[in-house]
Amino acid sequence: MYKITLIPGDGTGPEITEATKRVLEATGVPFEWDIQNAGEEVYHKEGTPLPDRVIESIRRNKIAIKGPVTTPVGTGFRSVNVTLRQILDLYSCVRPCKTYKGAKTRYDNIDLVIFRENTEDLYAGIEYQKDSDGAKAMIDLVAKLSGRSIRQDSGISIKPISVFCTERIVRAAFEYARKNKRRKVTSVHKANIMKYSDGLFLEVSREVAKNYPDIEFEDKIIDNMCMQLVQKPELYDILVLPNLYGDIISDLAAGLIGGLGLAPGANIGEGYAVFEATHGSAPKYKGLNKVNPLAMILSGVMMLRHLGEMKAAEMLDKAVASIIKEGKDVTYDMKPAPDDPTSATTSGVADAIIAKMAI
Ligand code: NAD
């Protein structure tokens, strides 16, 4: 029996979580779910969107699967998702993007794995609000140290990139490449402009790459990478990126394989792993039983592999591939037109997968 922390999230999170829980149970692998709510509703009830009980549960169970959690834009509490990754030091965000036959895409040959550094960069959460004492002090300090002036009416976010965190994410990308017989790792950066943060990311990437002569290494500047991925994605294999670029490229890569509804992910550290889709809570569809549960279900496949339940993982992955190929029991985003009346519901997709696995 695997005891797993289950975080339903908010918005459409609870619907896709329920679908995922049902298909995971249908694989026959025994699970005991430790259900832990987090997010906006919890914030109103418990005064924090991420109570200690959630962290304690993951520390206890070591593994969690979570639905997306809404983050207020601009003001309000910090992202539960980012905070969770930082507290548990889940430094590798691993996001495979692979085309399934039958998915509605412009490309039919994508097989990328994104390694996004998950704990630092502009997501470190070190920010100073406009007109705050902190912002004023930072402006004075920068003027004193560099002679450069920052406008007084500025908000400031700090972008730390360390040798330690870069080394471990690049190593994770190479280790994955080796284990999964992949051919190439591309380090993505903007080192021409941010010489001391992205420059360090590149320098450390090159150093780590020397330990893996069996795997090709190259680097690309982020803006060029965006164009390359749209024009010739088949040239790329594993991408390793600092946090912000990794976040953005993850959505771009999801677009290449048919949309966010199909892009799974895992946040992995030394002791803990939290599996979640790349997408957010899509709140406008909340309660409609409409959105695609496959990204979270495929995150469940990643979790099964992490647990060593390879047979169950292959069975579930095959069932997903089969419903995508048939194109009947898929949600609106995977139909030729989004208003297709034959679109399956979120729970309907789970039913179809469960039926496939039973055959
Ligand atoms: P989003 O990923 O929630 O949705 C963007 C659009 O993508 C949706 O409007 C929808 O058209 C499509 N989409 C997303 N998931 C889908 C699915 N499962 N099936 C079909 N279509 C899907 O991004 P957003 O609107 O920018 O963010 C909404 C909220 O989610 C924000 O508060 C954001 O902070 C949060 N968020 C959370 C996570 C997380 O929990 N890890 C990740 C990203 C965003």
mmCIF file of C-alpha atoms and ligand atoms in Angstrom:
data_model
loop_
_atom_site.group_PDB
_atom_site.id
_atom_site.type_symbol
_atom_site.label_atom_id
_atom_site.label_comp_id
_atom_site.label_asym_id
_atom_site.label_seq_id
_atom_site.Cartn_x
_atom_site.Cartn_y
_atom_site.Cartn_z
ATOM 1 C CA MET A 1 0.000 0.000 0.000
ATOM 2 C CA TYR A 2 1.433 3.375 -1.039
ATOM 3 C CA LYS A 3 0.491 6.285 1.180
ATOM 4 C CA ILE A 4 0.398 9.366 -1.036
ATOM 5 C CA THR A 5 -0.427 12.976 -0.226
ATOM 6 C CA LEU A 6 -3.240 14.105 -2.527
ATOM 7 C CA ILE A 7 -3.712 17.856 -2.984
ATOM 8 C CA PRO A 8 -6.885 18.504 -5.021
ATOM 9 C CA GLY A 9 -6.035 22.208 -5.573
ATOM 10 C CA ASP A 10 -8.714 24.685 -6.641
ATOM 11 C CA GLY A 11 -10.442 25.946 -9.785
ATOM 12 C CA THR A 12 -10.683 22.869 -12.011
ATOM 13 C CA GLY A 13 -8.122 21.087 -9.788
ATOM 14 C CA PRO A 14 -10.581 18.965 -7.783
ATOM 15 C CA GLU A 15 -12.273 17.651 -10.968
ATOM 16 C CA ILE A 16 -9.063 16.513 -12.651
ATOM 17 C CA THR A 17 -7.738 15.191 -9.320
ATOM 18 C CA GLU A 18 -10.818 12.992 -8.894
ATOM 19 C CA ALA A 19 -10.404 11.657 -12.455
ATOM 20 C CA THR A 20 -6.705 10.970 -11.812
ATOM 21 C CA LYS A 21 -7.348 9.262 -8.486
ATOM 22 C CA ARG A 22 -9.910 6.956 -10.111
ATOM 23 C CA VAL A 23 -7.639 5.873 -12.978
ATOM 24 C CA LEU A 24 -4.681 5.362 -10.644
ATOM 25 C CA GLU A 25 -6.830 3.137 -8.425
ATOM 26 C CA ALA A 26 -8.019 1.233 -11.501
ATOM 27 C CA THR A 27 -4.425 0.200 -12.297
ATOM 28 C CA GLY A 28 -4.690 -2.172 -9.327
ATOM 29 C CA VAL A 29 -1.772 -0.540 -7.478
ATOM 30 C CA PRO A 30 -2.917 -0.091 -3.874
ATOM 31 C CA PHE A 31 -3.038 3.548 -2.722
ATOM 32 C CA GLU A 32 -4.025 5.181 0.529
ATOM 33 C CA TRP A 33 -4.677 8.870 -0.115
ATOM 34 C CA ASP A 34 -3.804 11.449 2.504
ATOM 35 C CA ILE A 35 -6.021 14.284 1.225
ATOM 36 C CA GLN A 36 -4.692 17.772 1.996
ATOM 37 C CA ASN A 37 -6.432 20.895 0.773
ATOM 38 C CA ALA A 38 -4.483 24.059 -0.032
ATOM 39 C CA GLY A 39 -5.200 27.299 -1.878
ATOM 40 C CA GLU A 40 -7.535 30.260 -1.689
ATOM 41 C CA GLU A 41 -10.408 28.645 0.222
ATOM 42 C CA VAL A 42 -7.966 27.283 2.779
ATOM 43 C CA TYR A 43 -6.442 30.777 3.051
ATOM 44 C CA HIS A 44 -9.824 32.186 4.084
ATOM 45 C CA LYS A 45 -10.422 29.372 6.596
ATOM 46 C CA GLU A 46 -6.947 28.785 8.032
ATOM 47 C CA GLY A 47 -5.206 32.132 7.410
ATOM 48 C CA THR A 48 -2.622 30.618 5.079
ATOM 49 C CA PRO A 49 -3.031 28.987 1.651
ATOM 50 C CA LEU A 50 -0.362 26.411 2.505
ATOM 51 C CA PRO A 51 -0.809 25.211 6.096
ATOM 52 C CA ASP A 52 2.014 23.280 7.810
ATOM 53 C CA ARG A 53 -0.154 20.139 7.786
ATOM 54 C CA VAL A 54 0.281 19.931 3.975
ATOM 55 C CA ILE A 55 4.067 20.118 4.206
ATOM 56 C CA GLU A 56 4.118 17.679 7.132
ATOM 57 C CA SER A 57 1.995 15.223 5.139
ATOM 58 C CA ILE A 58 4.434 15.314 2.193
ATOM 59 C CA ARG A 59 7.413 14.998 4.528
ATOM 60 C CA ARG A 60 5.736 11.932 6.041
ATOM 61 C CA ASN A 61 4.640 10.264 2.792
ATOM 62 C CA LYS A 62 7.566 11.484 0.629
ATOM 63 C CA ILE A 63 5.342 11.526 -2.465
ATOM 64 C CA ALA A 64 2.426 13.764 -3.446
ATOM 65 C CA ILE A 65 0.239 14.314 -6.456
ATOM 66 C CA LYS A 66 -1.428 17.683 -6.730
ATOM 67 C CA GLY A 67 -3.998 19.571 -8.729
ATOM 68 C CA PRO A 68 -3.254 23.164 -9.713
ATOM 69 C CA VAL A 69 -3.655 25.979 -7.201
ATOM 70 C CA THR A 70 -4.698 29.535 -8.135
ATOM 71 C CA THR A 71 -2.295 32.396 -7.342
ATOM 72 C CA PRO A 72 -3.677 35.934 -7.108
ATOM 73 C CA VAL A 73 -2.003 38.203 -9.694
ATOM 74 C CA GLY A 74 0.016 41.216 -8.558
ATOM 75 C CA THR A 75 -1.097 41.253 -4.921
ATOM 76 C CA GLY A 76 -2.244 38.705 -2.303
ATOM 77 C CA PHE A 77 -0.529 35.574 -1.048
ATOM 78 C CA ARG A 78 2.569 34.066 -2.680
ATOM 79 C CA SER A 79 2.168 31.109 -4.998
ATOM 80 C CA VAL A 80 1.447 27.876 -3.116
ATOM 81 C CA ASN A 81 3.080 25.997 -5.973
ATOM 82 C CA VAL A 82 6.343 27.939 -5.870
ATOM 83 C CA THR A 83 6.445 27.938 -2.046
ATOM 84 C CA LEU A 84 5.935 24.177 -1.887
ATOM 85 C CA ARG A 85 8.819 23.596 -4.304
ATOM 86 C CA GLN A 86 11.079 25.888 -2.294
ATOM 87 C CA ILE A 87 10.204 24.551 1.182
ATOM 88 C CA LEU A 88 10.715 20.928 0.132
ATOM 89 C CA ASP A 89 13.678 21.860 -2.089
ATOM 90 C CA LEU A 90 12.085 20.136 -5.097
ATOM 91 C CA TYR A 91 14.777 21.474 -7.359
ATOM 92 C CA SER A 92 14.084 19.531 -10.561
ATOM 93 C CA CYS A 93 10.935 20.316 -12.457
ATOM 94 C CA VAL A 94 10.782 17.569 -15.065
ATOM 95 C CA ARG A 95 8.311 18.021 -17.909
ATOM 96 C CA PRO A 96 8.239 15.506 -20.753
ATOM 97 C CA CYS A 97 6.483 16.746 -23.909
ATOM 98 C CA LYS A 98 5.849 13.978 -26.378
ATOM 99 C CA THR A 99 3.365 13.775 -29.250
ATOM 100 C CA TYR A 100 0.717 11.095 -28.952
ATOM 101 C CA LYS A 101 -0.646 9.779 -32.267
ATOM 102 C CA GLY A 102 -4.019 11.338 -32.962
ATOM 103 C CA ALA A 103 -3.448 14.472 -30.857
ATOM 104 C CA LYS A 104 -4.376 17.697 -32.650
ATOM 105 C CA THR A 105 -0.928 19.213 -33.267
ATOM 106 C CA ARG A 106 1.070 21.020 -35.926
ATOM 107 C CA TYR A 107 3.928 18.534 -35.397
ATOM 108 C CA ASP A 108 3.944 14.776 -35.130
ATOM 109 C CA ASN A 109 7.454 14.060 -33.931
ATOM 110 C CA ILE A 110 8.045 15.923 -30.681
ATOM 111 C CA ASP A 111 9.883 14.190 -27.869
ATOM 112 C CA LEU A 112 11.325 16.799 -25.512
ATOM 113 C CA VAL A 113 12.066 16.696 -21.813
ATOM 114 C CA ILE A 114 12.345 19.990 -19.998
ATOM 115 C CA PHE A 115 14.428 20.337 -16.841
ATOM 116 C CA ARG A 116 13.422 23.577 -15.162
ATOM 117 C CA GLU A 117 15.391 24.767 -12.131
ATOM 118 C CA ASN A 118 12.681 25.086 -9.508
ATOM 119 C CA THR A 119 13.995 27.029 -6.523
ATOM 120 C CA GLU A 120 15.774 30.256 -7.465
ATOM 121 C CA ASP A 121 16.064 32.832 -10.292
ATOM 122 C CA LEU A 122 13.325 35.490 -10.440
ATOM 123 C CA TYR A 123 11.013 33.046 -8.616
ATOM 124 C CA ALA A 124 13.098 33.271 -5.426
ATOM 125 C CA GLY A 125 10.395 35.570 -4.073
ATOM 126 C CA ILE A 126 12.842 38.311 -3.073
ATOM 127 C CA GLU A 127 10.885 41.361 -4.116
ATOM 128 C CA TYR A 128 10.477 44.951 -2.995
ATOM 129 C CA GLN A 129 7.193 46.751 -3.575
ATOM 130 C CA LYS A 130 7.291 50.229 -5.139
ATOM 131 C CA ASP A 131 7.725 52.961 -2.489
ATOM 132 C CA SER A 132 8.512 50.407 0.280
ATOM 133 C CA ASP A 133 11.457 50.938 2.623
ATOM 134 C CA GLY A 134 13.045 47.860 1.024
ATOM 135 C CA ALA A 135 12.744 49.292 -2.495
ATOM 136 C CA LYS A 136 14.196 52.629 -1.364
ATOM 137 C CA ALA A 137 17.091 50.865 0.401
ATOM 138 C CA MET A 138 17.788 48.718 -2.677
ATOM 139 C CA ILE A 139 17.772 51.779 -4.943
ATOM 140 C CA ASP A 140 20.242 53.545 -2.622
ATOM 141 C CA LEU A 141 22.453 50.463 -2.371
ATOM 142 C CA VAL A 142 22.583 49.952 -6.146
ATOM 143 C CA ALA A 143 23.430 53.639 -6.642
ATOM 144 C CA LYS A 144 26.240 53.340 -4.091
ATOM 145 C CA LEU A 145 27.657 50.072 -5.437
ATOM 146 C CA SER A 146 27.328 50.602 -9.170
ATOM 147 C CA GLY A 147 26.730 54.277 -9.724
ATOM 148 C CA ARG A 148 23.625 53.259 -11.718
ATOM 149 C CA SER A 149 20.275 54.780 -10.921
ATOM 150 C CA ILE A 150 17.006 52.909 -10.662
ATOM 151 C CA ARG A 151 13.885 55.068 -10.995
ATOM 152 C CA GLN A 152 12.356 55.918 -7.609
ATOM 153 C CA ASP A 153 8.933 54.626 -8.707
ATOM 154 C CA SER A 154 10.244 51.097 -9.341
ATOM 155 C CA GLY A 155 9.279 47.723 -7.930
ATOM 156 C CA ILE A 156 12.248 45.350 -7.700
ATOM 157 C CA SER A 157 12.602 41.571 -8.066
ATOM 158 C CA ILE A 158 15.957 39.918 -7.410
ATOM 159 C CA LYS A 159 17.331 37.211 -9.704
ATOM 160 C CA PRO A 160 19.785 34.954 -7.862
ATOM 161 C CA ILE A 161 21.401 32.078 -9.774
ATOM 162 C CA SER A 162 23.894 29.967 -7.829
ATOM 163 C CA VAL A 163 26.596 27.456 -8.723
ATOM 164 C CA PHE A 164 25.024 24.984 -6.272
ATOM 165 C CA CYS A 165 21.509 25.043 -7.753
ATOM 166 C CA THR A 166 22.705 25.162 -11.355
ATOM 167 C CA GLU A 167 25.058 22.239 -10.828
ATOM 168 C CA ARG A 168 22.355 20.008 -9.402
ATOM 169 C CA ILE A 169 19.727 20.761 -12.079
ATOM 170 C CA VAL A 170 22.194 20.312 -14.947
ATOM 171 C CA ARG A 171 23.447 17.098 -13.372
ATOM 172 C CA ALA A 172 19.845 15.883 -13.022
ATOM 173 C CA ALA A 173 19.287 16.554 -16.741
ATOM 174 C CA PHE A 174 22.426 14.616 -17.728
ATOM 175 C CA GLU A 175 21.675 11.744 -15.347
ATOM 176 C CA TYR A 176 18.191 11.481 -16.841
ATOM 177 C CA ALA A 177 19.697 11.544 -20.346
ATOM 178 C CA ARG A 178 22.047 8.721 -19.475
ATOM 179 C CA LYS A 179 19.421 6.607 -17.740
ATOM 180 C CA ASN A 180 16.882 7.044 -20.514
ATOM 181 C CA LYS A 181 19.359 6.750 -23.410
ATOM 182 C CA ARG A 182 18.737 10.273 -24.659
ATOM 183 C CA ARG A 183 21.198 11.905 -27.015
ATOM 184 C CA LYS A 184 21.579 15.598 -26.192
ATOM 185 C CA VAL A 185 21.264 18.230 -23.475
ATOM 186 C CA THR A 186 20.753 21.890 -24.426
ATOM 187 C CA SER A 187 21.393 24.554 -21.780
ATOM 188 C CA VAL A 188 19.215 27.616 -22.370
ATOM 189 C CA HIS A 189 20.106 31.092 -21.090
ATOM 190 C CA LYS A 190 20.460 34.789 -21.843
ATOM 191 C CA ALA A 191 24.119 34.965 -20.877
ATOM 192 C CA ASN A 192 24.883 37.641 -23.451
ATOM 193 C CA ILE A 193 22.821 40.151 -21.444
ATOM 194 C CA MET A 194 22.750 38.813 -17.860
ATOM 195 C CA LYS A 195 26.406 37.957 -17.639
ATOM 196 C CA TYR A 196 26.596 37.205 -13.925
ATOM 197 C CA SER A 197 23.368 35.224 -13.460
ATOM 198 C CA ASP A 198 22.655 33.507 -16.778
ATOM 199 C CA GLY A 199 26.382 33.689 -17.528
ATOM 200 C CA LEU A 200 27.007 31.605 -14.424
ATOM 201 C CA PHE A 201 24.250 29.166 -15.448
ATOM 202 C CA LEU A 202 26.032 28.664 -18.788
ATOM 203 C CA GLU A 203 29.504 28.370 -17.273
ATOM 204 C CA VAL A 204 28.350 25.756 -14.744
ATOM 205 C CA SER A 205 26.381 23.886 -17.450
ATOM 206 C CA ARG A 206 29.592 23.606 -19.496
ATOM 207 C CA GLU A 207 31.548 22.348 -16.481
ATOM 208 C CA VAL A 208 28.951 19.697 -15.600
ATOM 209 C CA ALA A 209 28.724 18.599 -19.253
ATOM 210 C CA LYS A 210 32.430 17.642 -19.181
ATOM 211 C CA ASN A 211 31.502 14.732 -16.886
ATOM 212 C CA TYR A 212 29.149 13.296 -19.511
ATOM 213 C CA PRO A 213 31.222 12.909 -22.700
ATOM 214 C CA ASP A 214 28.781 10.252 -23.934
ATOM 215 C CA ILE A 215 25.997 12.833 -24.232
ATOM 216 C CA GLU A 216 26.061 15.740 -26.667
ATOM 217 C CA PHE A 217 25.940 19.191 -25.097
ATOM 218 C CA GLU A 218 25.129 22.561 -26.597
ATOM 219 C CA ASP A 219 23.750 25.888 -25.422
ATOM 220 C CA LYS A 220 21.199 28.259 -26.896
ATOM 221 C CA ILE A 221 20.102 31.791 -26.117
ATOM 222 C CA ILE A 222 16.487 31.777 -24.954
ATOM 223 C CA ASP A 223 15.050 33.986 -27.699
ATOM 224 C CA ASN A 224 16.692 31.883 -30.409
ATOM 225 C CA MET A 225 15.479 28.745 -28.585
ATOM 226 C CA CYS A 226 11.875 29.960 -28.861
ATOM 227 C CA MET A 227 12.182 30.335 -32.615
ATOM 228 C CA GLN A 228 14.031 27.037 -33.015
ATOM 229 C CA LEU A 229 11.407 25.138 -31.041
ATOM 230 C CA VAL A 230 8.643 26.463 -33.263
ATOM 231 C CA GLN A 231 10.582 25.920 -36.482
ATOM 232 C CA LYS A 232 12.474 22.652 -35.936
ATOM 233 C CA PRO A 233 11.607 21.096 -32.601
ATOM 234 C CA GLU A 234 12.829 17.686 -33.729
ATOM 235 C CA LEU A 235 16.439 18.902 -33.330
ATOM 236 C CA TYR A 236 16.054 19.091 -29.546
ATOM 237 C CA ASP A 237 15.983 16.431 -26.890
ATOM 238 C CA ILE A 238 16.553 17.527 -23.270
ATOM 239 C CA LEU A 239 16.470 21.205 -22.346
ATOM 240 C CA VAL A 240 17.813 22.533 -19.060
ATOM 241 C CA LEU A 241 16.803 26.043 -18.049
ATOM 242 C CA PRO A 242 16.700 28.505 -15.172
ATOM 243 C CA ASN A 243 13.301 28.843 -13.491
ATOM 244 C CA LEU A 244 11.570 31.602 -15.493
ATOM 245 C CA TYR A 245 12.639 30.445 -18.958
ATOM 246 C CA GLY A 246 11.761 26.886 -17.927
ATOM 247 C CA ASP A 247 8.273 27.985 -16.966
ATOM 248 C CA ILE A 248 7.665 29.764 -20.267
ATOM 249 C CA ILE A 249 9.258 27.111 -22.491
ATOM 250 C CA SER A 250 7.174 24.447 -20.718
ATOM 251 C CA ASP A 251 3.994 26.098 -21.995
ATOM 252 C CA LEU A 252 5.515 26.557 -25.456
ATOM 253 C CA ALA A 253 6.424 22.862 -25.565
ATOM 254 C CA ALA A 254 2.931 21.961 -24.322
ATOM 255 C CA GLY A 255 1.602 23.920 -27.310
ATOM 256 C CA LEU A 256 3.767 21.814 -29.625
ATOM 257 C CA ILE A 257 2.208 18.555 -28.460
ATOM 258 C CA GLY A 258 -1.426 19.638 -28.504
ATOM 259 C CA GLY A 259 -1.891 21.956 -25.532
ATOM 260 C CA LEU A 260 -1.650 22.230 -21.786
ATOM 261 C CA GLY A 261 -4.232 19.502 -21.358
ATOM 262 C CA LEU A 262 -1.543 16.980 -22.332
ATOM 263 C CA ALA A 263 1.587 18.211 -20.528
ATOM 264 C CA PRO A 264 2.527 16.359 -17.321
ATOM 265 C CA GLY A 265 5.235 17.143 -14.804
ATOM 266 C CA ALA A 266 7.100 16.233 -11.644
ATOM 267 C CA ASN A 267 8.888 18.313 -9.016
ATOM 268 C CA ILE A 268 11.697 16.215 -7.608
ATOM 269 C CA GLY A 269 14.160 16.813 -4.785
ATOM 270 C CA GLU A 270 16.480 14.572 -2.790
ATOM 271 C CA GLY A 271 13.831 13.247 -0.452
ATOM 272 C CA TYR A 272 10.452 14.163 -1.928
ATOM 273 C CA ALA A 273 8.552 14.229 -5.195
ATOM 274 C CA VAL A 274 5.386 16.147 -6.068
ATOM 275 C CA PHE A 275 3.669 15.275 -9.342
ATOM 276 C CA GLU A 276 1.526 17.876 -11.086
ATOM 277 C CA ALA A 277 0.455 18.997 -14.552
ATOM 278 C CA THR A 278 2.197 21.960 -16.200
ATOM 279 C CA HIS A 279 -1.096 23.849 -16.498
ATOM 280 C CA GLY A 280 -2.833 26.019 -13.926
ATOM 281 C CA SER A 281 -6.294 25.923 -12.374
ATOM 282 C CA ALA A 282 -8.142 27.209 -15.505
ATOM 283 C CA PRO A 283 -10.697 28.836 -13.158
ATOM 284 C CA LYS A 284 -13.110 29.876 -15.895
ATOM 285 C CA TYR A 285 -13.986 26.198 -16.392
ATOM 286 C CA LYS A 286 -14.392 25.407 -12.679
ATOM 287 C CA GLY A 287 -17.226 22.999 -11.881
ATOM 288 C CA LEU A 288 -18.105 22.369 -15.546
ATOM 289 C CA ASN A 289 -16.633 18.828 -15.732
ATOM 290 C CA LYS A 290 -15.088 20.024 -18.980
ATOM 291 C CA VAL A 291 -11.294 20.340 -18.864
ATOM 292 C CA ASN A 292 -8.819 17.705 -19.914
ATOM 293 C CA PRO A 293 -7.601 15.467 -17.069
ATOM 294 C CA LEU A 294 -4.860 13.840 -19.194
ATOM 295 C CA ALA A 295 -2.010 16.139 -18.095
ATOM 296 C CA MET A 296 -2.617 15.196 -14.475
ATOM 297 C CA ILE A 297 -3.258 11.547 -15.356
ATOM 298 C CA LEU A 298 0.083 11.472 -17.233
ATOM 299 C CA SER A 299 1.681 13.045 -14.148
ATOM 300 C CA GLY A 300 0.209 10.001 -12.392
ATOM 301 C CA VAL A 301 2.016 7.789 -14.927
ATOM 302 C CA MET A 302 5.254 9.574 -13.965
ATOM 303 C CA MET A 303 4.423 8.910 -10.304
ATOM 304 C CA LEU A 304 3.872 5.200 -10.988
ATOM 305 C CA ARG A 305 7.291 5.023 -12.684
ATOM 306 C CA HIS A 306 8.853 6.856 -9.738
ATOM 307 C CA LEU A 307 7.316 4.234 -7.444
ATOM 308 C CA GLY A 308 8.786 1.480 -9.622
ATOM 309 C CA GLU A 309 5.294 0.355 -10.730
ATOM 310 C CA MET A 310 6.428 0.029 -14.341
ATOM 311 C CA LYS A 311 3.735 -2.413 -15.482
ATOM 312 C CA ALA A 312 0.926 -0.238 -14.157
ATOM 313 C CA ALA A 313 2.590 2.858 -15.662
ATOM 314 C CA GLU A 314 2.812 1.237 -19.108
ATOM 315 C CA MET A 315 -0.781 -0.010 -18.884
ATOM 316 C CA LEU A 316 -2.093 3.456 -18.004
ATOM 317 C CA ASP A 317 0.088 5.184 -20.608
ATOM 318 C CA LYS A 318 -1.117 2.735 -23.262
ATOM 319 C CA ALA A 319 -4.752 3.326 -22.322
ATOM 320 C CA VAL A 320 -4.214 7.103 -22.575
ATOM 321 C CA ALA A 321 -2.453 6.714 -25.947
ATOM 322 C CA SER A 322 -5.299 4.564 -27.165
ATOM 323 C CA ILE A 323 -8.098 7.023 -26.307
ATOM 324 C CA ILE A 324 -6.081 9.854 -27.882
ATOM 325 C CA LYS A 325 -5.580 7.811 -31.039
ATOM 326 C CA GLU A 326 -9.290 6.957 -31.261
ATOM 327 C CA GLY A 327 -10.200 10.610 -30.657
ATOM 328 C CA LYS A 328 -13.683 9.791 -29.377
ATOM 329 C CA ASP A 329 -13.452 9.984 -25.589
ATOM 330 C CA VAL A 330 -11.397 13.163 -25.419
ATOM 331 C CA THR A 331 -12.263 16.609 -24.122
ATOM 332 C CA TYR A 332 -13.110 19.711 -26.204
ATOM 333 C CA ASP A 333 -9.482 20.888 -26.447
ATOM 334 C CA MET A 334 -8.540 17.720 -28.339
ATOM 335 C CA LYS A 335 -11.465 17.750 -30.764
ATOM 336 C CA PRO A 336 -11.142 19.346 -34.221
ATOM 337 C CA ALA A 337 -13.325 22.265 -33.006
ATOM 338 C CA PRO A 338 -13.700 23.335 -29.356
ATOM 339 C CA ASP A 339 -17.519 23.386 -29.570
ATOM 340 C CA ASP A 340 -17.663 19.794 -30.844
ATOM 341 C CA PRO A 341 -20.832 18.323 -29.291
ATOM 342 C CA THR A 342 -19.174 14.892 -28.984
ATOM 343 C CA SER A 343 -16.512 16.202 -26.576
ATOM 344 C CA ALA A 344 -16.081 13.979 -23.541
ATOM 345 C CA THR A 345 -16.336 15.332 -19.986
ATOM 346 C CA THR A 346 -13.471 15.236 -17.483
ATOM 347 C CA SER A 347 -15.027 12.268 -15.701
ATOM 348 C CA GLY A 348 -15.965 10.688 -19.055
ATOM 349 C CA VAL A 349 -12.278 10.585 -20.031
ATOM 350 C CA ALA A 350 -11.488 8.775 -16.771
ATOM 351 C CA ASP A 351 -14.332 6.288 -17.422
ATOM 352 C CA ALA A 352 -12.988 5.589 -20.933
ATOM 353 C CA ILE A 353 -9.440 5.012 -19.641
ATOM 354 C CA ILE A 354 -10.670 2.714 -16.890
ATOM 355 C CA ALA A 355 -12.703 0.737 -19.454
ATOM 356 C CA LYS A 356 -9.632 0.427 -21.706
ATOM 357 C CA MET A 357 -7.475 -0.884 -18.854
ATOM 358 C CA ALA A 358 -10.120 -3.462 -18.014
ATOM 359 C CA ILE A 359 -9.923 -5.015 -21.507
HETATM 360 P P1 NAD B 1 -3.972 27.854 -16.977
HETATM 361 O O1 NAD B 1 -2.953 26.848 -17.291
HETATM 362 O O2 NAD B 1 -4.822 27.603 -15.793
HETATM 363 O O3 NAD B 1 -4.964 28.011 -18.215
HETATM 364 C C1 NAD B 1 -4.690 28.680 -19.420
HETATM 365 C C2 NAD B 1 -5.630 28.146 -20.489
HETATM 366 O O4 NAD B 1 -5.136 26.894 -20.913
HETATM 367 C C3 NAD B 1 -7.048 27.859 -19.992
HETATM 368 O O5 NAD B 1 -7.868 28.981 -20.055
HETATM 369 C C4 NAD B 1 -7.471 26.772 -20.927
HETATM 370 O O6 NAD B 1 -7.890 27.325 -22.131
HETATM 371 C C5 NAD B 1 -6.197 26.000 -21.145
HETATM 372 N N1 NAD B 1 -6.090 24.858 -20.215
HETATM 373 C C6 NAD B 1 -5.361 24.780 -19.080
HETATM 374 N N2 NAD B 1 -5.493 23.581 -18.512
HETATM 375 C C7 NAD B 1 -6.340 22.897 -19.301
HETATM 376 C C8 NAD B 1 -6.888 21.581 -19.241
HETATM 377 N N3 NAD B 1 -6.592 20.737 -18.237
HETATM 378 N N4 NAD B 1 -7.741 21.205 -20.216
HETATM 379 C C9 NAD B 1 -8.052 22.032 -21.227
HETATM 380 N N5 NAD B 1 -7.571 23.277 -21.342
HETATM 381 C C10 NAD B 1 -6.710 23.703 -20.384
HETATM 382 O O7 NAD B 1 -3.215 29.246 -16.868
HETATM 383 P P2 NAD B 1 -3.689 30.636 -16.268
HETATM 384 O O8 NAD B 1 -5.097 30.927 -16.687
HETATM 385 O O9 NAD B 1 -2.595 31.544 -16.602
HETATM 386 O O10 NAD B 1 -3.626 30.398 -14.699
HETATM 387 C C11 NAD B 1 -4.762 30.160 -13.897
HETATM 388 C C12 NAD B 1 -4.297 30.054 -12.448
HETATM 389 O O11 NAD B 1 -3.511 28.890 -12.256
HETATM 390 C C13 NAD B 1 -3.438 31.241 -11.993
HETATM 391 O O12 NAD B 1 -3.851 31.603 -10.722
HETATM 392 C C14 NAD B 1 -2.030 30.669 -11.978
HETATM 393 O O13 NAD B 1 -1.225 31.308 -11.042
HETATM 394 C C15 NAD B 1 -2.313 29.232 -11.574
HETATM 395 N N6 NAD B 1 -1.259 28.293 -11.984
HETATM 396 C C16 NAD B 1 -1.029 27.253 -11.158
HETATM 397 C C17 NAD B 1 -0.102 26.293 -11.509
HETATM 398 C C18 NAD B 1 0.124 25.144 -10.573
HETATM 399 O O14 NAD B 1 -0.709 24.884 -9.722
HETATM 400 N N7 NAD B 1 1.221 24.440 -10.683
HETATM 401 C C19 NAD B 1 0.585 26.382 -12.725
HETATM 402 C C20 NAD B 1 0.297 27.450 -13.575
HETATM 403 C C21 NAD B 1 -0.634 28.399 -13.201
#
